[in-house]
Tab-separated table of C-alpha atoms and ligand atoms in Angstrom:
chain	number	residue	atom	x	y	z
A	10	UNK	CA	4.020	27.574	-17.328
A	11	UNK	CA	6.852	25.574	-16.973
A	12	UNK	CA	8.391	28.411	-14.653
A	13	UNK	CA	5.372	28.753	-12.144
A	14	UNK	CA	5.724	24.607	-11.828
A	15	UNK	CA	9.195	24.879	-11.105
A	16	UNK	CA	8.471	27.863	-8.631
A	17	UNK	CA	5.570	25.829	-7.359
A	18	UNK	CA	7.943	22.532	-6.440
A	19	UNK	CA	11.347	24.958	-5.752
A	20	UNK	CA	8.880	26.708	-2.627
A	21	UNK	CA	7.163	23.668	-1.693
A	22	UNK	CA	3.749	24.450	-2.543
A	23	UNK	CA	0.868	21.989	-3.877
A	24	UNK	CA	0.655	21.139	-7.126
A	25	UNK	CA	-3.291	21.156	-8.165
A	26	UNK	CA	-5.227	19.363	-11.224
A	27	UNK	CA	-6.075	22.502	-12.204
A	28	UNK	CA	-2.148	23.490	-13.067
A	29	UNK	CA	-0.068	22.965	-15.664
A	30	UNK	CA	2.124	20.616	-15.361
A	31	UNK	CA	4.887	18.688	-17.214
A	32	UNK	CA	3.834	15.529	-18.875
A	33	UNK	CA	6.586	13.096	-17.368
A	34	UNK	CA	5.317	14.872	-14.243
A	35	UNK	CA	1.693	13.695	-14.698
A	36	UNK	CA	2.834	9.817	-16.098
A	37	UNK	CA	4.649	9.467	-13.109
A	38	UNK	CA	2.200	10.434	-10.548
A	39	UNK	CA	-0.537	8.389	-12.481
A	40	UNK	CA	1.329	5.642	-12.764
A	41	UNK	CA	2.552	5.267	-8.924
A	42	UNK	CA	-1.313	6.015	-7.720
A	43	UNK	CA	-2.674	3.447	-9.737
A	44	UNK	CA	-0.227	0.853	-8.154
A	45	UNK	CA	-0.653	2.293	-4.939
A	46	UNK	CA	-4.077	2.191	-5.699
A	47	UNK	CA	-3.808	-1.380	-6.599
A	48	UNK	CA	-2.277	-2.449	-3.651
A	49	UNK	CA	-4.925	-1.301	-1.797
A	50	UNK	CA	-7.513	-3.202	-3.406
A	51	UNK	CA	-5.527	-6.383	-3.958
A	52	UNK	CA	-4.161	-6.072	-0.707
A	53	UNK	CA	-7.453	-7.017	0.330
A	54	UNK	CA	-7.429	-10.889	-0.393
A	55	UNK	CA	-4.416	-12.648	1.725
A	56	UNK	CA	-6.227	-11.214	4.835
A	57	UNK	CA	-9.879	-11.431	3.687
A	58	UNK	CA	-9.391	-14.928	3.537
A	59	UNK	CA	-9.428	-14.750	6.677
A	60	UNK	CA	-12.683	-13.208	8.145
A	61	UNK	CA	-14.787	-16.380	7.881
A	62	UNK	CA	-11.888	-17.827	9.812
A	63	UNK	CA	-10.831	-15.407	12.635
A	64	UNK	CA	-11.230	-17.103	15.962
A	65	UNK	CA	-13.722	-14.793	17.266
A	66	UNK	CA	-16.523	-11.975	16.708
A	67	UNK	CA	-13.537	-9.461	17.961
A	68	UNK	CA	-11.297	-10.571	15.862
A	69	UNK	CA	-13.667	-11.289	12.569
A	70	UNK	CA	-14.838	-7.605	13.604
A	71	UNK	CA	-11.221	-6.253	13.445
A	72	UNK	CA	-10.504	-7.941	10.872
A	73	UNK	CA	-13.242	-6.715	8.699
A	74	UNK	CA	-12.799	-3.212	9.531
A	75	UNK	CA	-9.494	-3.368	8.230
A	76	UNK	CA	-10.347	-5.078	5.192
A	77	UNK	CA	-12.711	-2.483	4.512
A	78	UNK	CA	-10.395	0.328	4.838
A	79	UNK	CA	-8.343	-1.183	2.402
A	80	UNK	CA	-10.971	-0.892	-0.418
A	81	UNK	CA	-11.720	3.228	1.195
A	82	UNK	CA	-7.665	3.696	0.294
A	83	UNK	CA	-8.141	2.048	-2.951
A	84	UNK	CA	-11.304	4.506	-3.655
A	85	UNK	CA	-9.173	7.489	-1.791
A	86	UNK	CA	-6.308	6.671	-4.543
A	87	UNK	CA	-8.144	6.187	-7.760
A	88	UNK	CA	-10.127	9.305	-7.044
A	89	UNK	CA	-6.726	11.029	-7.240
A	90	UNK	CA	-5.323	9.252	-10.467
A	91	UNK	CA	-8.835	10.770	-11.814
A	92	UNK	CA	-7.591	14.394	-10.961
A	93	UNK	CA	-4.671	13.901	-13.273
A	94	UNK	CA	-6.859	12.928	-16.563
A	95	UNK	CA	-6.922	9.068	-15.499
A	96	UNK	CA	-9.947	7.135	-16.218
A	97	UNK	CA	-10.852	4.552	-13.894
A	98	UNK	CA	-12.385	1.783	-15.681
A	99	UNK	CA	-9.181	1.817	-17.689
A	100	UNK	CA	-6.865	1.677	-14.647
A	101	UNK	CA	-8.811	-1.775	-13.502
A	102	UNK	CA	-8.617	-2.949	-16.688
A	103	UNK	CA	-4.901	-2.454	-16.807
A	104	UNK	CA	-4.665	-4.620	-13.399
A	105	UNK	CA	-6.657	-7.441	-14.899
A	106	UNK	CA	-4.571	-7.886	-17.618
A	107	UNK	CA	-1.299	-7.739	-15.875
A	108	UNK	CA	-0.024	-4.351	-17.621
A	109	UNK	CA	0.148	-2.432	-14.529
A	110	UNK	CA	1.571	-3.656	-11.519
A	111	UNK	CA	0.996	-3.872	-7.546
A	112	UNK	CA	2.992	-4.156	-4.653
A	113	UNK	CA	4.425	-7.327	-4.756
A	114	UNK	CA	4.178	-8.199	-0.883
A	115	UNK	CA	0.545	-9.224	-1.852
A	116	UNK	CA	1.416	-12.232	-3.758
A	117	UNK	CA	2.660	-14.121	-0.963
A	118	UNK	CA	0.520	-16.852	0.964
A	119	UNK	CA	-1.511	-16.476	3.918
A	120	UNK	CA	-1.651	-19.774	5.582
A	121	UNK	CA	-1.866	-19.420	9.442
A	122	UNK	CA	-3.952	-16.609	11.249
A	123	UNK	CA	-0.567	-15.535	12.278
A	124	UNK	CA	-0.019	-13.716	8.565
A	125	UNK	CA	-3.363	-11.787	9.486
A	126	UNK	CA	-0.658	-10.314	12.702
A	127	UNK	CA	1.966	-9.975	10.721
A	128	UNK	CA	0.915	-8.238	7.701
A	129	UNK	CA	-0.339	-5.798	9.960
A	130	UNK	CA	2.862	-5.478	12.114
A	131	UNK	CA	5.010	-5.779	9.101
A	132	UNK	CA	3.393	-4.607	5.825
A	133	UNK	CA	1.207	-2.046	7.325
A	134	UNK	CA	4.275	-1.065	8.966
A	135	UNK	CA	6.213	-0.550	5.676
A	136	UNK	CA	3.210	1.380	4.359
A	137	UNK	CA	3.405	3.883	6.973
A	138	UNK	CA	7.259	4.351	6.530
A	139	UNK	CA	6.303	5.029	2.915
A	140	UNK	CA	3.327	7.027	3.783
A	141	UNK	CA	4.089	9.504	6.135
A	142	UNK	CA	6.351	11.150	4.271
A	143	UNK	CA	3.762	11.242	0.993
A	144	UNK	CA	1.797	13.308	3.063
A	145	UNK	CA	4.165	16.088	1.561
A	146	UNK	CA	4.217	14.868	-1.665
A	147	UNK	CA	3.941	17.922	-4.135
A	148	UNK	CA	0.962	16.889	-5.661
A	149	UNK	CA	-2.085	17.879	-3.355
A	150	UNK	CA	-4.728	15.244	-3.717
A	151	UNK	CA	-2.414	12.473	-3.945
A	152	UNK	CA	-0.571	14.450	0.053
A	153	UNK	CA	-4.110	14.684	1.005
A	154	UNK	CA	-5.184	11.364	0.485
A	155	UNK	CA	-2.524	10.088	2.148
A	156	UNK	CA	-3.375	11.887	5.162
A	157	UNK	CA	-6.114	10.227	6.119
A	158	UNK	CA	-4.977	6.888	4.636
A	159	UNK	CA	-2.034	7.292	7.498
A	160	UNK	CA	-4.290	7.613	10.083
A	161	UNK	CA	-6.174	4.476	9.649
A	162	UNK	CA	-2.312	2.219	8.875
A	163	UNK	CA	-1.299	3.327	12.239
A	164	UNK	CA	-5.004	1.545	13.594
A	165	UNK	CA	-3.993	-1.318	11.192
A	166	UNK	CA	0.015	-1.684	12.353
A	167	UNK	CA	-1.430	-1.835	16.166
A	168	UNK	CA	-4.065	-4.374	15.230
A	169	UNK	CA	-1.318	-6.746	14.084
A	170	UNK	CA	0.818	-5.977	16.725
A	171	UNK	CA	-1.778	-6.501	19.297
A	172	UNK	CA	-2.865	-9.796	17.787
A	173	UNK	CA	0.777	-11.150	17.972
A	174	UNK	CA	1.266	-10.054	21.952
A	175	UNK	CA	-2.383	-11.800	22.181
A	176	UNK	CA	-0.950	-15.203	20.553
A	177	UNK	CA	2.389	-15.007	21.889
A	178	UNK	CA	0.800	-15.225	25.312
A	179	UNK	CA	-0.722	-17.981	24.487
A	180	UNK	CA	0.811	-21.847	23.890
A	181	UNK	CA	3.947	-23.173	22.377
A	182	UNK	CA	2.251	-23.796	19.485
A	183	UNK	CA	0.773	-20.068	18.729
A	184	UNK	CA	4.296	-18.632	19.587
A	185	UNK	CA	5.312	-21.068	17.175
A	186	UNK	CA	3.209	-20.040	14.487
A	187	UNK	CA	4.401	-16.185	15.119
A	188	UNK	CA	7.328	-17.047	14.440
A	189	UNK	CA	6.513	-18.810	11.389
A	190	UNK	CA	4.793	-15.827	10.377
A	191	UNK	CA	7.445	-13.599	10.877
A	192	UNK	CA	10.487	-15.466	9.242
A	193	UNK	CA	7.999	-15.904	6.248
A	194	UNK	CA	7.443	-12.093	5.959
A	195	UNK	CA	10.479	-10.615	6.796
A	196	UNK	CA	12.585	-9.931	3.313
A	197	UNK	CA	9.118	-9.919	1.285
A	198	UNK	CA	8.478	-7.090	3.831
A	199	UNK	CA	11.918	-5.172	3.245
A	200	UNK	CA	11.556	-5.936	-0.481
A	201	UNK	CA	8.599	-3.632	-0.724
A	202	UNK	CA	10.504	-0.513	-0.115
A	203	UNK	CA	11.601	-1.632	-4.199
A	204	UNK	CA	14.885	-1.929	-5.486
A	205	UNK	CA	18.373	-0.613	-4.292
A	206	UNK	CA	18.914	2.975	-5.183
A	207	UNK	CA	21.344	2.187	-7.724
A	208	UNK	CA	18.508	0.346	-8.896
A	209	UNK	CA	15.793	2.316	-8.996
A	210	UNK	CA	15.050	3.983	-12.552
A	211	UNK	CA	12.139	5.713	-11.674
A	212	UNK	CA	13.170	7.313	-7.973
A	213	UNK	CA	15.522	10.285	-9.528
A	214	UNK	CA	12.877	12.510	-11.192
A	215	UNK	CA	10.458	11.862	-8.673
A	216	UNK	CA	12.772	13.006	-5.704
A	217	UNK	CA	13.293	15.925	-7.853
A	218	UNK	CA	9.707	16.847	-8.444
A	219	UNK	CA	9.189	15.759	-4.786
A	220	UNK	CA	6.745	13.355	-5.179
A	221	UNK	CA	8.932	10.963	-3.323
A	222	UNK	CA	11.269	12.626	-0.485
A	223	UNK	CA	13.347	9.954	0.484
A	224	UNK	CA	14.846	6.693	-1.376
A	225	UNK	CA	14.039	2.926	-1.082
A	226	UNK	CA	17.049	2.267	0.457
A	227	UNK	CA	16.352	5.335	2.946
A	228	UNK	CA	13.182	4.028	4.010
A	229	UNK	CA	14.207	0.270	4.289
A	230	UNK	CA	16.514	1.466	7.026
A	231	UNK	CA	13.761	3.133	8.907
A	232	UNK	CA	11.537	0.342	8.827
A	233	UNK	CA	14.224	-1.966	10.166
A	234	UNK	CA	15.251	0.836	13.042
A	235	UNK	CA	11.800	0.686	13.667
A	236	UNK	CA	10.821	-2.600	13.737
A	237	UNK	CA	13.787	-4.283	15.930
A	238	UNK	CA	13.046	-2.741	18.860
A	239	UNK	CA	9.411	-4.246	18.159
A	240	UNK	CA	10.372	-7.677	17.709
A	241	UNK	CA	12.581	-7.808	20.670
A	242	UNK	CA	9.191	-7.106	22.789
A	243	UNK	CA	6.973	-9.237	21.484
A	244	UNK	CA	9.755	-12.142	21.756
A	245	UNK	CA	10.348	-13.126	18.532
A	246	UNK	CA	13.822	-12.713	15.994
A	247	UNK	CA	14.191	-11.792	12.771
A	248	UNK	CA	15.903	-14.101	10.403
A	249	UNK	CA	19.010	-12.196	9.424
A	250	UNK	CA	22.133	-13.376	11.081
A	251	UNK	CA	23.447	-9.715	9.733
A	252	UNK	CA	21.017	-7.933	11.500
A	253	UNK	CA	22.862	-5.891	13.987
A	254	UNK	CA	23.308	-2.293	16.042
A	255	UNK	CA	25.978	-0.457	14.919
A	256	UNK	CA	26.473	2.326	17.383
A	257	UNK	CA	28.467	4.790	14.795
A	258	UNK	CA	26.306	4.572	11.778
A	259	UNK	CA	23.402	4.901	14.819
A	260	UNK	CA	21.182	2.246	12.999
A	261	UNK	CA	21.010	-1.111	12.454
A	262	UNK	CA	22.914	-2.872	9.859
A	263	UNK	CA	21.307	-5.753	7.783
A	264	UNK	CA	21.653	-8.172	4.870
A	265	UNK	CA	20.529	-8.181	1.707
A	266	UNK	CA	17.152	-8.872	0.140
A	267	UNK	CA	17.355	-11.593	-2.477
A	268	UNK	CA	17.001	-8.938	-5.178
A	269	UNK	CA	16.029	-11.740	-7.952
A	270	UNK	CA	13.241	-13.053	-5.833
A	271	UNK	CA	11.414	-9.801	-5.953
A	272	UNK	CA	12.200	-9.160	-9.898
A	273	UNK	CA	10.626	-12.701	-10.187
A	274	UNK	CA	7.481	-12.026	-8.115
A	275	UNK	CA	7.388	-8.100	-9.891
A	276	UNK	CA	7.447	-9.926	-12.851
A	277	UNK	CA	4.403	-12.075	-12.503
A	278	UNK	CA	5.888	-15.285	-11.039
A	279	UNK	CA	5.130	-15.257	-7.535
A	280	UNK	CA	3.744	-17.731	-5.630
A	281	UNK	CA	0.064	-16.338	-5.137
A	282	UNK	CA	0.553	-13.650	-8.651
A	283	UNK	CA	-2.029	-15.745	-11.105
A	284	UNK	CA	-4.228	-16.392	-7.855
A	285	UNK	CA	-4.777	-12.650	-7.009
A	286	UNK	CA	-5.315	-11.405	-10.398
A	287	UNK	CA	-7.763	-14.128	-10.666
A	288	UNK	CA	-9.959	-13.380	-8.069
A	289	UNK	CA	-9.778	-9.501	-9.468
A	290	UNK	CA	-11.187	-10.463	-12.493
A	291	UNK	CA	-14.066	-12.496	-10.977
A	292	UNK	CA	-14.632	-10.065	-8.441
A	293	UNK	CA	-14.886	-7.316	-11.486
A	294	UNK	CA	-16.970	-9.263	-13.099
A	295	UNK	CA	-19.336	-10.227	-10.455
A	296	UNK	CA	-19.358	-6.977	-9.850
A	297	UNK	CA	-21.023	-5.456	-13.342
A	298	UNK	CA	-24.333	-5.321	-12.450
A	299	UNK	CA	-24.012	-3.326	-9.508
A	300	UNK	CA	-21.600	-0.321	-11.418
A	301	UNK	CA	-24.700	-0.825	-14.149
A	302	UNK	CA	-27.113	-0.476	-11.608
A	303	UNK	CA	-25.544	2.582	-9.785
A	304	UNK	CA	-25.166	4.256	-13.178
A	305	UNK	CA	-28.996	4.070	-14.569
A	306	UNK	CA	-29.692	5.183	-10.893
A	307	UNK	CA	-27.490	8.652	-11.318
A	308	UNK	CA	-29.201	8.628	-14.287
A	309	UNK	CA	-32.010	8.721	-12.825
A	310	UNK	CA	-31.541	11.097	-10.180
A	311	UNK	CA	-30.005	13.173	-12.694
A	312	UNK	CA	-33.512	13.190	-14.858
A	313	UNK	CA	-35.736	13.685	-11.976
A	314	UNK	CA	-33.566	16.784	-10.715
A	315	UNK	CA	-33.758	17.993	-14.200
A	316	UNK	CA	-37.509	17.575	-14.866
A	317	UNK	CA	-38.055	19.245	-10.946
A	318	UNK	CA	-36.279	22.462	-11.920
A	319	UNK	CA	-38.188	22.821	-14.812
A	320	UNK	CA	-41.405	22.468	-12.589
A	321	UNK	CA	-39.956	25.327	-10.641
A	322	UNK	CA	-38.924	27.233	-13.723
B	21	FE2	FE1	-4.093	0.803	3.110
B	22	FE2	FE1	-3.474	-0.972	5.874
């Protein structure tokens, strides 16, 4: 068994739920879906504060879209942690109570419409540097997933970025607040990529097991290659006096995250951490009646299709 797995990752095939497969393999891919799953779903609040607020139907419209295909990755995502033995129920509870975590860009602040741009430009961004190259991952319906969770980040990046040309044409004041936005998000934004390599407990066996193909620190530096360029369009800077090309490396160089900022806001002690876990909870609870609803109603359905092929019987 343990030979047609190896074979399996050694040829770059798909692993299926239907496989064996090694234990650690199986805690490790259940464990980064459900955060990735998380983020999806709490990802939703810093913008969706938003959509009463957006300055016009287009935007609100945009805006909700988006939102909404946040919770379809969320769905996308625990549908695949379910493949691997997961239960779902148990995931969310494991959120609520703070035992498994999210991505900890989500537990910063949202306070101009600005953010809504940025988060888009910049976090979206990140995701799709992430992303893409999941869409390989070893495990098929986490790589298949991600497929079409791709295609809607690239709608989401452009949405953001469009939004920020918009507002940069506009006054003093909304270039201002772009600005604002972007020296706020910058390091939270590299920060997601996770810990320096050397850092990183977890990132070994699951570039080995290809799960992940390429390392935090990998994938930081494409994001930044990718985004300069960007910001030197739109007209804005990016606050790191280190940030520069350096023509024999090919890339850009750049500082260095504060490291103990993000072990601080991993760790529960950001500044919007209690708030978002919060609103989960509510938002679970409110929620009850309708997962109690849709379940006597499969019932239901389940009965009735039961009872008819005994008629026909
Ligand atoms: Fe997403
Ligand atoms: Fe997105």
């Amino acid at each position: 068994m343990q030979e047609h797995f190896d074979a399996t990752i050694a040829r770059d095939q798909r692993v299926e739920p239907r496989d064996w497969m090694p234990d650690g393999y199986r805690r490790t891919l259940v464990r980064q879906i459900a955060q990735h799953a998380h983020s999806e779903i709490i990802g939703m609040q810093p913008e969706g504060e938003w959509i009463t607020r957006a300055p016009s139907l287009r935007r609100k419209a945009i805006l909700f879209a988006k939102v909404q295909d946040e919770a379809g990755h969320g769905l996308y995502l625990y549908s695949a942690a379910e493949t691997l033995g997961a239960d779902r129920a148990d995931l969310t509870e494991r959120l609520i109570e703070g035992r498994q975590k999210y991505s900890s860009i989500f537990n910063y602040p949202t306070p101009t419409f600005a953010d809504v741009g940025v988060i888009g430009w910049f976090v979206d961004g990140a995701a799709i540097c992430n992303q893409v190259p999941l869409c390989r991952s070893s495990y098929g319906p986490y790589a298949r997933a991600m497929v079409r969770i791709c295609k809607e980040e690239s709608f989401h990046q452009r949405q953001g970025y469009e939004l920020l040309m918009t507002m940069m044409r506009g006054t003093g004041a909304q270039r201002a607040m772009v600005q604002d936005a972007v020296d706020r998000w910058w390091w939270p934004s590299l920060m997601m990529f996770g810990p320096p390599d050397g850092d990183s407990p977890n990132s070994a066996a699951s570039m080995a097991w290809k799960i992940k193909r390429h390392s935090n620190d990998e994938l930081r530096q494409r994001f930044v290659d990718m985004t300069v360029p960007q910001a030197e369009k739109l007209g804005v800077t990016l606050p790191d006096p280190d940030l520069r090309w350096n023509a024999e490396r090919g890339r850009h160089d750049f500082g260095t995250p504060d490291w103990s900022e993000l072990k601080r806001v991993i760790g529960g002690d950001g500044p919007c951490n209690a708030e978002r876990t919060e609103r989960r909870r509510s938002a679970h609870e409110e929620g009850a009646w309708v997962r109690e609803a849709a379940t006597a109603h499969a019932a239901k359905q389940e009965r009735r299709a039961r009872a008819q092929e005994g008629a026909v019987a």
